[in-house]
Amino acid sequence: MVYNDSRFEEIWNTVLVRLENDINDKTVFSTYFQDTKILSIEGDLVTILTNSAFGKEVLNRKFLEKIQDFLCDVTQSNFKCQIIDQTGLNGLKKNGHAASVSTPTGDAFITHLNPRYSFENFVVGLSNRECYSAALATAMNPGDFYNPLFIYGKSGLGKTHILHAIGNYVRLKRPAFKVLYLTADDFFEEYVRAIKDRELESLKDRFREIDLLLLDDVQFMATKERTKETFFHVFNLLVNAGKQIVITSDRPPHELRSLEDRLVGRFASGLSLEIKALEYETALAILNKKIEAQNINGGAIAHDVLEHIARHYASDVRQLEGALNKLLFYAITFNPEKPEIDMNTALETFQSLTRMKEKNPVTVDRIKLVVSEYYNISPAQLTSKLRTSNLVVARHLAMYLSRELLDLPLTKIGEAFGGRDHSTVINACDKVDKMLKENEDYVSVVSELKSLIKSQ
Ligand code: ADP
Ligand code: MG
């Protein structure tokens, strides 16, 4: 993204807060960092200005790596840093770089790429092979193969990872390419800011410069009518100019309603692919890769434990990683001398995790409470036989949410709602599904209710 001075300040302040925490020495921090600022960002180079020659020395020798790490983390980009002082600044001015010092040029481009995600550390299996190879082909020939490339699938299956891998690959092979990763929400925020500052045209201009646009979680765009128009404008501009676009979403294009045709359908070169839940072998391979990457002695975890995790968490790599990390943490914390994890230790850990989770479980009562508060009725009305229209809507929703959020048979849900039978529950859920497809407001009501239910 292209940024101005105030954005530099914002980024730098965030980095400073982290540095201050990390250094944990007020004197040192204030001596060397007090009068520092980001002077410019050009390509991948961030220039930081300090007020003293000695300060420059210290920052360069002692803190450069840290500064760089935090900067990369805060901006989610791959940056190198240079520290200069007033003498260096004069030199820059003499060499004719002064313009970029006071007014950052169009080169000040932040990609938002996370260097951690690459093709190399993405484990390929049946479930994701197609996506992987389409993504790699796209990265090798941006704009030539599949454009736009649309990748969809449930949460935690590696969509974001693949987007960054494409971006990092392209940046490596074609350093001059302008690559931008952003989520649909980021786009929305950019849009709102541009409207507020009356800078819509310049927003469009900035997007026009991009060679590769990686847009994550486009499902969030589905309900934002006005943003959509601007996005389509940018989108058409880029695709028609042969610039590559890759999009991800948690659902297939045809479930994005009005977005579908305009995003993928109308482009002959467009391709949409599903990334599926992992099969057991791939889950196991991922676990081994993660263990390898963390440089842990793989033998420390018994093989049947890894199999157990792979079998239970294959539907979501994020959970798979989470389970592994918890185990490792447990082993290192409780038995640092000999952190061996056998099946007993593992089951114990998972049990304590389950107990932790169960502290605030989602229950039918919780769902009833939240839904009835939301509709301003009583929980008893929700289960009653009354059929006034607002009660019916709320009742259907509560049954639907119970099906979505609880691991309960439909007959049990029916019982919990005034002894109704399971076909009534199915009926209610079908109605809600239909409403969700037809009415965008309904989608946000349901997601709001879900987060209310979970946040207790
Ligand atoms: P999504 O965007 O689909 O919700 P992410 O890309 O955020 O999922 O993936 C969640 C986590 O799982 C990330 O840490 C990612 O690196 C990891 N991950 C997902 N799929 C794989 C894979 N096939 N190989 C290695 N790591 C993976
Ligand atoms: Mg994601």
XYZ file of C-alpha atoms and ligand atoms in Angstrom:
484
model
C 0.000 0.000 0.000
C 1.167 3.537 -0.577
C 1.416 5.549 2.595
C 1.856 9.117 3.609
C 3.722 10.745 6.473
C 0.999 10.245 9.035
C 0.882 6.561 8.224
C 4.656 6.391 8.681
C 4.184 7.895 12.089
C 1.488 5.420 12.972
C 3.630 2.468 11.921
C 6.683 3.793 13.723
C 4.787 4.461 16.921
C 3.563 0.888 16.964
C 7.085 -0.365 16.406
C 8.344 1.903 19.199
C 5.843 0.541 21.683
C 7.059 -2.960 20.947
C 10.682 -1.928 21.150
C 10.115 -0.222 24.449
C 8.572 -3.356 25.889
C 11.240 -5.521 24.499
C 14.204 -3.410 25.584
C 12.673 -2.896 28.996
C 15.138 -0.219 29.994
C 13.736 3.278 30.037
C 17.080 5.043 29.867
C 18.323 3.091 26.915
C 15.047 3.415 25.120
C 14.669 7.122 25.572
C 18.301 7.832 24.753
C 18.347 6.076 21.447
C 14.784 6.056 20.264
C 13.306 9.308 21.466
C 13.973 11.309 18.365
C 13.708 8.665 15.706
C 11.256 8.509 12.869
C 10.618 6.827 9.567
C 11.947 9.066 6.885
C 10.896 7.129 3.841
C 9.840 3.765 2.563
C 11.121 3.052 -0.890
C 10.552 -0.357 -2.337
C 11.680 -2.683 0.406
C 13.915 -0.193 2.133
C 12.801 1.681 5.206
C 15.003 4.604 6.152
C 14.971 5.608 9.785
C 16.328 8.941 10.923
C 17.951 9.484 14.302
C 19.176 12.737 15.791
C 22.737 11.777 16.635
C 25.690 10.138 14.972
C 26.357 8.036 18.028
C 22.708 7.023 18.185
C 23.027 5.812 14.647
C 25.985 3.620 15.598
C 24.169 2.081 18.535
C 20.977 1.477 16.633
C 22.881 -0.118 13.793
C 25.000 -2.339 15.980
C 22.560 -3.340 18.657
C 19.028 -2.909 17.481
C 18.888 -3.116 13.718
C 17.647 -6.670 13.607
C 15.001 -6.057 16.224
C 13.766 -2.931 14.505
C 13.586 -4.815 11.259
C 11.722 -7.734 12.798
C 9.138 -5.552 14.477
C 8.671 -3.458 11.368
C 8.086 -6.551 9.274
C 5.673 -7.862 11.822
C 3.709 -4.651 12.207
C 3.408 -4.095 8.466
C 3.329 -7.757 7.544
C 5.869 -6.964 4.868
C 9.412 -7.902 4.011
C 11.516 -4.865 4.863
C 15.160 -4.007 5.204
C 16.084 -1.038 7.365
C 18.779 1.543 7.191
C 19.488 4.025 9.947
C 20.793 7.426 9.046
C 21.556 10.570 10.983
C 21.631 14.206 9.975
C 24.902 13.771 8.059
C 23.417 10.955 6.075
C 20.333 13.021 5.442
C 22.417 15.859 4.011
C 24.166 13.318 1.818
C 20.826 12.053 0.572
C 19.733 15.567 -0.226
C 22.914 16.280 -2.131
C 22.438 13.140 -4.122
C 19.076 14.365 -5.223
C 16.967 12.079 -3.053
C 15.507 14.957 -1.153
C 12.132 14.653 -2.802
C 11.544 11.223 -1.339
C 12.559 12.491 2.054
C 9.888 15.065 2.530
C 7.248 13.627 0.223
C 7.332 9.907 -0.091
C 7.130 8.901 -3.723
C 4.855 6.404 -5.363
C 7.525 3.816 -4.669
C 6.678 3.742 -1.015
C 4.863 0.504 -1.336
C 3.949 -1.858 1.437
C 2.973 -5.306 0.298
C 1.550 -6.649 3.576
C 3.122 -9.980 2.808
C 4.024 -12.284 5.623
C 7.411 -13.838 4.816
C 6.611 -16.857 6.974
C 4.239 -18.348 4.443
C 5.836 -19.954 1.407
C 5.206 -22.715 -1.089
C 8.081 -24.656 0.449
C 6.487 -24.887 3.847
C 3.038 -25.736 2.536
C 2.418 -29.457 2.732
C 0.724 -30.841 -0.333
C -1.748 -33.692 -0.248
C -4.834 -34.828 -2.112
C -7.020 -32.233 -0.407
C -5.046 -29.225 -1.597
C -2.986 -30.422 -4.560
C -5.126 -28.722 -7.199
C -5.095 -25.415 -5.381
C -1.404 -25.631 -4.793
C -0.528 -26.281 -8.393
C -2.880 -23.602 -9.717
C -1.427 -21.161 -7.195
C 2.135 -21.972 -8.169
C 1.347 -21.706 -11.877
C -0.193 -18.318 -11.163
C 2.858 -17.209 -9.217
C 5.162 -18.306 -12.025
C 3.120 -16.564 -14.707
C 1.085 -13.804 -13.103
C -1.697 -12.637 -15.388
C -1.209 -15.435 -17.899
C -2.888 -18.519 -16.610
C -5.911 -18.297 -14.424
C -7.158 -14.823 -13.918
C -8.812 -14.294 -11.535
C -7.933 -17.338 -9.498
C -10.530 -17.973 -6.836
C -9.720 -20.316 -3.946
C -12.405 -21.256 -1.465
C -12.703 -23.561 1.511
C -13.422 -23.726 5.201
C -11.442 -21.789 7.750
C -7.998 -23.041 8.721
C -7.221 -24.960 5.550
C -4.427 -22.767 4.239
C -6.063 -20.148 1.999
C -4.251 -17.218 3.550
C -1.025 -19.204 3.546
C -1.347 -19.832 -0.199
C -2.061 -16.176 -0.944
C 1.078 -15.063 0.858
C 3.080 -17.860 -0.782
C 2.056 -16.559 -4.190
C 2.999 -13.020 -3.200
C 6.354 -13.981 -1.721
C 7.224 -16.086 -4.739
C 6.407 -13.307 -7.162
C 8.351 -10.757 -5.125
C 11.367 -13.007 -5.187
C 11.284 -13.662 -8.917
C 10.108 -10.237 -9.981
C 11.259 -7.661 -7.468
C 9.840 -4.823 -9.525
C 6.315 -6.214 -9.339
C 3.926 -4.344 -7.135
C 2.241 -6.929 -4.997
C -0.522 -6.164 -2.561
C -2.133 -8.487 -0.050
C -5.225 -7.299 1.724
C -8.414 -8.624 3.196
C -11.808 -7.560 1.976
C -12.163 -5.793 5.316
C -8.959 -3.823 4.700
C -10.329 -2.852 1.352
C -13.511 -1.686 2.987
C -11.550 0.447 5.448
C -9.443 1.953 2.680
C -12.611 2.732 0.832
C -14.289 4.395 3.792
C -11.173 6.453 4.459
C -10.978 7.490 0.819
C -14.620 8.560 0.796
C -14.116 10.551 3.980
C -11.069 12.316 2.591
C -12.660 12.678 -0.856
C -9.887 10.654 -2.356
C -11.728 7.946 -4.165
C -10.029 8.726 -7.443
C -6.602 8.559 -5.911
C -7.508 5.265 -4.280
C -8.413 3.902 -7.688
C -5.200 5.300 -9.122
C -3.166 3.599 -6.464
C -4.786 0.273 -7.182
C -4.191 0.771 -10.858
C -0.447 0.505 -10.189
C -0.680 -2.949 -8.706
C 0.590 -5.939 -10.671
C -0.653 -8.639 -8.359
C -3.613 -8.237 -6.020
C -4.188 -10.865 -3.343
C -7.587 -10.393 -1.770
C -8.410 -12.502 1.269
C -11.826 -13.387 2.704
C -13.939 -11.800 0.036
C -17.119 -13.147 1.652
C -17.036 -10.073 3.881
C -17.574 -7.946 0.837
C -20.887 -9.559 -0.007
C -22.952 -7.246 2.153
C -21.175 -3.985 1.465
C -22.970 -2.571 -1.538
C -21.109 0.646 -2.150
C -17.681 -0.814 -1.524
C -18.507 -3.509 -4.012
C -18.949 -1.009 -6.837
C -15.518 0.503 -6.260
C -14.035 -2.906 -5.907
C -15.487 -4.083 -9.221
C -14.144 -1.008 -10.857
C -10.635 -1.726 -9.573
C -11.092 -5.381 -10.294
C -12.054 -4.906 -13.943
C -9.324 -2.411 -14.455
C -6.716 -4.839 -13.219
C -7.950 -7.972 -14.953
C -8.433 -6.160 -18.234
C -4.914 -4.810 -18.004
C -3.637 -8.368 -17.574
C -2.767 -7.866 -13.910
C -3.192 -10.913 -11.746
C -5.856 -11.211 -9.072
C -6.188 -14.032 -6.591
C -9.173 -14.163 -4.283
C -10.122 -16.385 -1.379
C -13.415 -16.962 0.305
C -14.903 -19.344 2.826
C -17.599 -20.343 0.354
C -17.842 -21.071 -3.369
C -18.509 -18.197 -5.770
C -22.099 -19.200 -6.412
C -22.880 -18.741 -2.724
C -21.632 -15.182 -2.799
C -24.825 -14.173 -4.511
C -24.416 -11.011 -6.503
C -20.656 -11.182 -6.296
C -20.342 -14.398 -8.202
C -20.805 -13.424 -11.784
C -18.814 -10.284 -11.515
C -15.913 -11.864 -9.711
C -15.278 -15.024 -11.622
C -18.130 -15.964 -13.914
C -17.609 -13.341 -16.544
C -13.916 -13.965 -17.074
C -13.129 -16.779 -19.436
C -9.726 -17.200 -17.877
C -11.092 -17.306 -14.343
C -10.831 -20.458 -12.317
C -12.311 -21.392 -8.970
C -10.999 -24.251 -6.877
C -11.876 -25.710 -3.532
C -9.309 -26.402 -0.840
C -10.695 -29.352 1.075
C -10.360 -30.756 4.569
C -7.122 -32.659 4.988
C -6.890 -36.368 4.742
C -5.143 -38.156 7.551
C -1.811 -38.608 5.731
C -1.529 -34.922 4.919
C -2.392 -33.962 8.478
C 0.354 -36.252 9.700
C 2.819 -34.830 7.169
C 2.007 -31.304 8.339
C 2.658 -32.265 11.941
C 6.031 -33.718 11.017
C 6.921 -30.636 9.033
C 5.988 -28.328 11.893
C 8.070 -30.385 14.284
C 10.978 -30.249 11.880
C 10.622 -26.492 11.445
C 10.646 -25.868 15.172
C 13.798 -27.888 15.497
C 12.348 -30.138 18.135
C 13.454 -33.640 18.580
C 10.643 -35.458 16.753
C 11.220 -38.577 18.805
C 10.056 -36.650 21.845
C 6.510 -37.158 20.706
C 5.407 -40.732 20.415
C 4.170 -41.732 16.996
C 0.743 -42.818 18.193
C 0.294 -39.374 19.737
C 0.921 -37.715 16.386
C -1.521 -40.124 14.790
C -4.090 -39.266 17.396
C -3.750 -35.538 16.717
C -3.793 -36.058 12.953
C -6.971 -38.083 13.172
C -8.797 -35.635 15.432
C -7.815 -32.312 13.970
C -7.581 -32.960 10.247
C -10.518 -30.693 9.500
C -8.595 -27.556 10.389
C -4.844 -27.001 10.177
C -5.032 -24.125 12.631
C -6.414 -26.494 15.262
C -3.915 -29.129 14.277
C -1.062 -26.707 14.898
C -2.721 -25.521 18.084
C -2.955 -29.059 19.444
C 0.680 -29.717 18.647
C 1.852 -26.484 20.254
C -0.128 -27.153 23.414
C 1.468 -30.555 23.715
C 4.956 -29.182 23.252
C 4.306 -26.408 25.698
C 3.016 -28.892 28.217
C 6.008 -31.169 27.800
C 8.532 -28.376 28.132
C 6.827 -26.709 31.071
C 6.147 -29.762 33.160
C 9.061 -31.948 32.327
C 11.823 -29.759 30.943
C 14.566 -32.307 31.532
C 13.060 -34.990 29.420
C 10.148 -33.621 27.450
C 8.841 -36.909 26.175
C 5.247 -37.125 25.225
C 3.576 -40.474 25.295
C -0.073 -41.222 24.820
C -0.884 -40.851 28.504
C 0.674 -37.421 28.762
C -1.072 -36.397 25.571
C -4.495 -37.537 26.699
C -3.990 -35.814 30.020
C -3.109 -32.573 28.236
C -6.090 -32.765 25.954
C -8.360 -33.553 28.851
C -7.195 -30.507 30.719
C -7.736 -28.532 27.546
C -11.235 -29.878 27.206
C -11.915 -29.021 30.820
C -10.744 -25.496 30.157
C -12.994 -25.259 27.168
C -15.907 -26.619 29.116
C -15.732 -23.863 31.666
C -17.945 -21.723 29.509
C -19.669 -24.135 27.200
C -22.264 -23.050 24.711
C -25.562 -24.594 25.753
C -29.123 -24.531 24.499
C -29.966 -22.293 27.450
C -27.258 -19.856 26.501
C -28.568 -19.752 22.934
C -32.125 -19.244 24.147
C -31.040 -16.443 26.429
C -29.100 -14.538 23.776
C -31.746 -14.928 21.083
C -34.586 -13.939 23.393
C -32.704 -10.884 24.621
C -31.963 -9.943 21.058
C -35.657 -10.126 20.112
C -36.832 -8.683 23.364
C -38.920 -11.684 24.360
C -38.615 -14.141 27.217
C -36.855 -17.511 26.931
C -40.140 -19.146 27.901
C -41.901 -17.563 24.939
C -39.239 -19.063 22.742
C -40.255 -22.577 23.686
C -43.984 -21.877 23.948
C -46.665 -22.887 21.461
C -47.424 -19.292 20.531
C -46.993 -18.564 16.841
C -46.868 -14.800 16.479
C -44.507 -13.912 13.689
C -41.635 -12.428 15.730
C -41.699 -15.418 18.051
C -41.580 -17.808 15.127
C -38.607 -16.019 13.581
C -36.723 -16.025 16.870
C -37.583 -19.676 17.536
C -36.387 -20.773 14.117
C -33.170 -18.876 14.586
C -32.539 -20.336 18.024
C -33.064 -23.869 16.692
C -30.817 -23.149 13.761
C -28.088 -21.787 16.032
C -28.414 -24.819 18.287
C -27.841 -27.063 15.306
C -24.874 -24.971 14.188
C -23.163 -24.504 17.508
C -23.929 -27.638 19.469
C -23.061 -31.211 18.923
C -26.598 -32.380 19.647
C -28.971 -34.701 17.793
C -31.937 -32.890 16.257
C -34.342 -34.799 18.487
C -32.615 -33.319 21.553
C -32.848 -29.827 20.078
C -36.554 -30.390 19.415
C -37.056 -31.508 23.013
C -35.291 -28.416 24.315
C -37.711 -26.228 22.378
C -40.951 -27.224 24.014
C -40.934 -30.895 23.057
C -41.072 -30.396 19.313
C -40.036 -33.250 17.080
C -36.971 -33.372 14.888
C -38.805 -32.618 11.640
C -39.825 -29.272 13.137
C -36.161 -28.550 13.768
C -35.245 -29.484 10.201
C -38.021 -27.297 8.933
C -36.841 -24.360 11.034
C -33.252 -24.780 9.874
C -34.332 -24.953 6.225
C -36.255 -21.722 6.652
C -33.246 -19.993 8.140
C -30.964 -21.342 5.410
C -33.345 -19.954 2.831
C -33.493 -16.567 4.536
C -29.706 -16.463 4.690
C -29.514 -16.964 0.958
C -32.108 -14.324 0.221
C -31.440 -11.609 2.698
C -28.065 -10.082 3.376
C -29.125 -8.411 6.599
C -30.041 -11.770 7.952
C -26.484 -12.968 7.430
C -25.162 -10.259 9.709
C -27.856 -10.908 12.317
C -26.867 -14.561 12.463
C -23.179 -13.827 12.730
C -23.794 -11.224 15.410
C -25.865 -13.688 17.397
C -23.166 -16.304 17.066
C -20.514 -14.040 18.460
C -22.812 -12.908 21.276
C -23.440 -16.507 22.203
C -19.770 -17.344 22.226
C -18.660 -14.247 24.117
C -19.583 -14.962 27.655
P -7.339 -20.091 6.165
O -6.880 -18.793 5.587
O -7.831 -21.058 5.132
O -8.303 -19.933 7.294
P -4.586 -20.275 7.004
O -3.887 -20.082 5.718
O -4.610 -19.120 7.931
O -6.062 -20.828 6.792
O -3.950 -21.549 7.721
C -4.003 -21.751 9.129
C -2.664 -22.261 9.592
O -2.439 -23.548 9.076
C -1.497 -21.411 9.132
O -0.549 -21.348 10.148
C -0.942 -22.173 7.936
O 0.439 -21.956 7.772
C -1.228 -23.607 8.319
N -1.471 -24.473 7.150
C -2.620 -24.643 6.498
N -2.490 -25.537 5.501
C -1.210 -25.941 5.538
C -0.450 -26.876 4.763
N -1.002 -27.591 3.764
N 0.849 -27.039 5.079
C 1.407 -26.354 6.096
N 0.747 -25.487 6.873
C -0.543 -25.272 6.599
Mg -7.496 -16.866 6.091
